[in-house]
Amino acid sequence: MLRLSGISIRNTLRGLDLTVGRDEFVLVIGANGAGKTTLFNIISGAAIPAAGKIFFNDRDVTALPQHKRAKWISSVLQDPRQGTVAEMTILENLALSYMRNSHKRITKSTVELFKKKLSVLEMNLENRLSERAGDLSGGQRQALSLIMATVADYDLLLLDEITSSLDQKNSLMVMRIAEKVVTTEKKACMLITHDANHIKYFNGRVLEMKNGALASC
Amino acid sequence: MFSELVTSVNVGLIFGVAAIGIYITFRTINFADLTCDGSFVTGAAVSAVLVKAGGDPYFALIASLFAGGLAGAATGLLNVKCKIADLLAGIIVAFMLYSINLRIMHNSPNITFIDNTTVFTNNNILLTTIFILIPIVLCLIFMLFSGFGLKLRATGYNKKFALSSGINIATMTVAGVVISNALVAFAGSLFAQYQGFCDVSQGAGTLITGLTAVVIGEKILQFKKEPFLLLSCLLGAVLYRIFINIALHGDTLGVRTQDINLITGLIIIAVITMKRREKCSGSPV
């Protein structure tokens, strides 16, 4: 479904090749500075490669801007402050994500869907829809971003160091939620982490990033 | 005294529309737009020329909306297509608008049309303003609550999030600046019809007075739901006018008309500083 061929960008990635199949779970590990986030940005469209091509469902998307790729690619960012809009309510945040790839209207049944999705978190967020996302804790906001990433249809879910700005307790909780989401959604997902301990939460292909290239391990 | 209060409220409401426009750029989409000093006059000029030629005054108001929107589109496109910084793009367009406004006014620096029929002729002035404002404010509130409004606001708050949520930031930025300048021009148009007069340099200071209205309004009416903050822009603009009126009439204060800019500047500095201090003390360090 996703295919990268010969991707290079300055000194970070050097002729990188990668194929991710439909429903496949891929875990990318590597030290800080290995180029994990750059790889992520290349896939999401936030960065444009100097050389190489990106194919999505056999379509060349190398030149497609990030906001257009958002139709198929859903992502959760490192920093929960960036993954949610602090000044907007939980409902508005969910609505924005829900409208990501269509002009669907928010109706009563959509709100019920949001509530059902939020109830998985067991944080009582489903009853706090009109509160501002900025009033939530970092862990709650990151959990909310995970739900936001899955309210609209997508083909590939990108999780980039989603626990790096959380304390140990919260990062454990967010990882458990991520595992729950990934197993129930059964869609292609790439998780980037520098913490090898995260491997135990997921079943899937593990790749190590070293010097701008990927190797299985 | 009462009639002066009514005048202040009326002028305040007219400038309130400009303040709403300024709110949309400065707050909603976080775009420091200085086009408004020019687009205010564009609206006034369009109104003056059309009304003077015997055109329908309501049509003149709508024509100003479009003229202002065009000016906004120029600024927005300079920013997103030519990658010129927001401040500079606005300054350049406002600068160029001076020439364009003179062209619209058939090369005369001011137009008097006090004898022509305007929206205020034979009507109660304050009620007319209110009747004109109601549909505009309702449309704007509806717009900000819609899916489009959500995207517009998300663009201003968090660009990174907006991009990953499939929002086209360039389109939203241009849309925001267009709506803003359309409103500013509309205010200019209504103000010109109220005065029966239009001057090519009357736009100077639109931004600062509008921004003052915005910050006063935010300070006094702290709405939780952002779309309703538009109402606080209107209230802020009215309060600002009343305040200036009182300052000018208190002979004991010794304030003169030429001191208005100084006083306005001091008000805006004071309110912004107060806000900053509250924010700092409120957040844990």
Short mmCIF file of C-alpha atoms in Angstrom, two decimals, chain A residues 39-159:
data_model
loop_
_atom_site.label_atom_id
_atom_site.label_comp_id
_atom_site.label_asym_id
_atom_site.label_seq_id
_atom_site.Cartn_x
_atom_site.Cartn_y
_atom_site.Cartn_z
CA LEU A 39 11.04 9.45 7.61
CA PHE A 40 7.72 10.19 9.22
CA ASN A 41 7.58 13.70 7.76
CA ILE A 42 8.39 12.34 4.31
CA ILE A 43 5.46 9.93 4.53
CA SER A 44 3.00 12.51 5.89
CA GLY A 45 4.13 15.15 3.38
CA ALA A 46 5.51 17.60 5.94
CA ALA A 47 8.92 17.22 4.26
CA ILE A 48 9.71 16.78 0.58
CA PRO A 49 12.50 14.35 -0.32
CA ALA A 50 15.43 15.57 -2.40
CA ALA A 51 15.35 12.32 -4.37
CA GLY A 52 13.17 9.23 -4.54
CA LYS A 53 9.48 8.52 -4.94
CA ILE A 54 6.56 7.78 -2.63
CA PHE A 55 3.66 5.64 -3.77
CA PHE A 56 0.39 5.27 -1.97
CA ASN A 57 -1.95 2.57 -3.29
CA ASP A 58 0.21 2.58 -6.45
CA ARG A 59 -0.29 6.30 -6.97
CA ASP A 60 2.74 8.59 -7.02
CA VAL A 61 2.16 11.05 -4.16
CA THR A 62 5.70 12.48 -3.96
CA ALA A 63 4.53 15.98 -4.92
CA LEU A 64 1.20 15.86 -3.06
CA PRO A 65 1.06 18.38 -0.20
CA GLN A 66 0.51 17.26 3.38
CA HIS A 67 -3.08 18.45 3.71
CA LYS A 68 -4.10 16.37 0.69
CA ARG A 69 -2.38 13.24 1.97
CA ALA A 70 -4.36 13.63 5.21
CA LYS A 71 -7.20 11.88 3.35
CA TRP A 72 -5.49 8.54 3.81
CA ILE A 73 -2.80 9.23 6.37
CA SER A 74 -3.77 9.85 9.96
CA SER A 75 -1.11 10.81 12.44
CA VAL A 76 -0.47 11.36 16.12
CA LEU A 77 2.35 13.79 16.80
CA GLN A 78 5.02 13.69 19.50
CA ASP A 79 3.77 16.69 21.40
CA PRO A 80 0.16 16.52 22.63
CA ARG A 81 0.07 20.33 22.49
CA GLN A 82 0.49 20.08 18.72
CA GLY A 83 -1.83 17.16 18.19
CA THR A 84 -4.85 18.92 19.66
CA VAL A 85 -6.09 22.52 19.57
CA ALA A 86 -5.90 23.73 23.17
CA GLU A 87 -8.31 26.63 22.65
CA MET A 88 -11.06 24.44 21.24
CA THR A 89 -13.38 22.05 23.03
CA ILE A 90 -12.95 18.29 22.96
CA LEU A 91 -15.99 18.08 20.67
CA GLU A 92 -14.58 20.66 18.24
CA ASN A 93 -11.24 18.83 18.15
CA LEU A 94 -13.00 15.57 17.34
CA ALA A 95 -15.20 17.30 14.74
CA LEU A 96 -12.14 18.71 12.96
CA SER A 97 -10.57 15.28 12.75
CA TYR A 98 -13.87 13.74 11.67
CA MET A 99 -14.09 16.20 8.75
CA ARG A 100 -10.53 15.44 7.71
CA ASN A 101 -11.35 13.67 4.48
CA SER A 102 -14.94 14.63 3.78
CA HIS A 103 -17.53 17.34 4.27
CA LYS A 104 -19.59 15.28 6.63
CA ARG A 105 -21.89 17.18 8.94
CA ILE A 106 -21.76 16.78 12.68
CA THR A 107 -25.11 15.38 13.79
CA LYS A 108 -26.42 13.87 17.01
CA SER A 109 -25.41 10.41 15.87
CA THR A 110 -21.87 11.64 15.17
CA VAL A 111 -21.64 12.97 18.71
CA GLU A 112 -22.83 9.55 19.95
CA LEU A 113 -20.07 7.94 17.86
CA PHE A 114 -17.51 10.30 19.45
CA LYS A 115 -18.78 9.39 22.91
CA LYS A 116 -18.56 5.70 22.15
CA LYS A 117 -15.00 6.06 20.88
CA LEU A 118 -13.98 8.15 23.91
CA SER A 119 -15.49 5.67 26.36
CA VAL A 120 -12.75 3.20 25.36
CA LEU A 121 -10.29 5.48 27.17
CA GLU A 122 -12.12 5.13 30.50
CA MET A 123 -11.24 8.73 31.34
CA ASN A 124 -14.80 10.07 31.43
CA LEU A 125 -13.93 12.36 28.51
CA GLU A 126 -17.23 11.40 26.85
CA ASN A 127 -19.02 13.50 29.45
CA ARG A 128 -16.65 16.45 29.12
CA LEU A 129 -17.12 17.19 25.42
CA SER A 130 -17.66 20.93 25.94
CA GLU A 131 -14.45 21.40 27.94
CA ARG A 132 -11.37 22.89 26.32
CA ALA A 133 -8.71 20.41 25.23
CA GLY A 134 -6.13 22.69 26.86
CA ASP A 135 -7.62 21.90 30.27
CA LEU A 136 -6.73 18.22 29.95
CA SER A 137 -3.48 16.70 31.21
CA GLY A 138 -0.73 15.77 28.76
CA GLY A 139 -1.62 12.08 28.98
CA GLN A 140 -5.31 12.76 28.43
CA ARG A 141 -4.56 15.01 25.47
CA GLN A 142 -2.39 12.36 23.89
CA ALA A 143 -5.10 9.75 24.46
CA LEU A 144 -7.58 12.14 22.86
CA SER A 145 -5.26 12.59 19.84
CA LEU A 146 -5.25 8.82 19.40
CA ILE A 147 -9.06 8.77 19.30
CA MET A 148 -9.05 11.82 16.99
CA ALA A 149 -6.70 10.01 14.62
CA THR A 150 -9.20 7.19 14.22
CA VAL A 151 -12.61 8.96 14.03
CA ALA A 152 -12.36 9.41 10.26
CA ASP A 153 -11.46 6.78 7.66
CA TYR A 154 -7.79 6.30 6.94
CA ASP A 155 -5.47 3.77 5.37
CA LEU A 156 -2.31 4.37 7.35
CA LEU A 157 -1.86 5.48 10.95
CA LEU A 158 1.43 7.14 11.86
CA LEU A 159 2.41 7.26 15.52
#
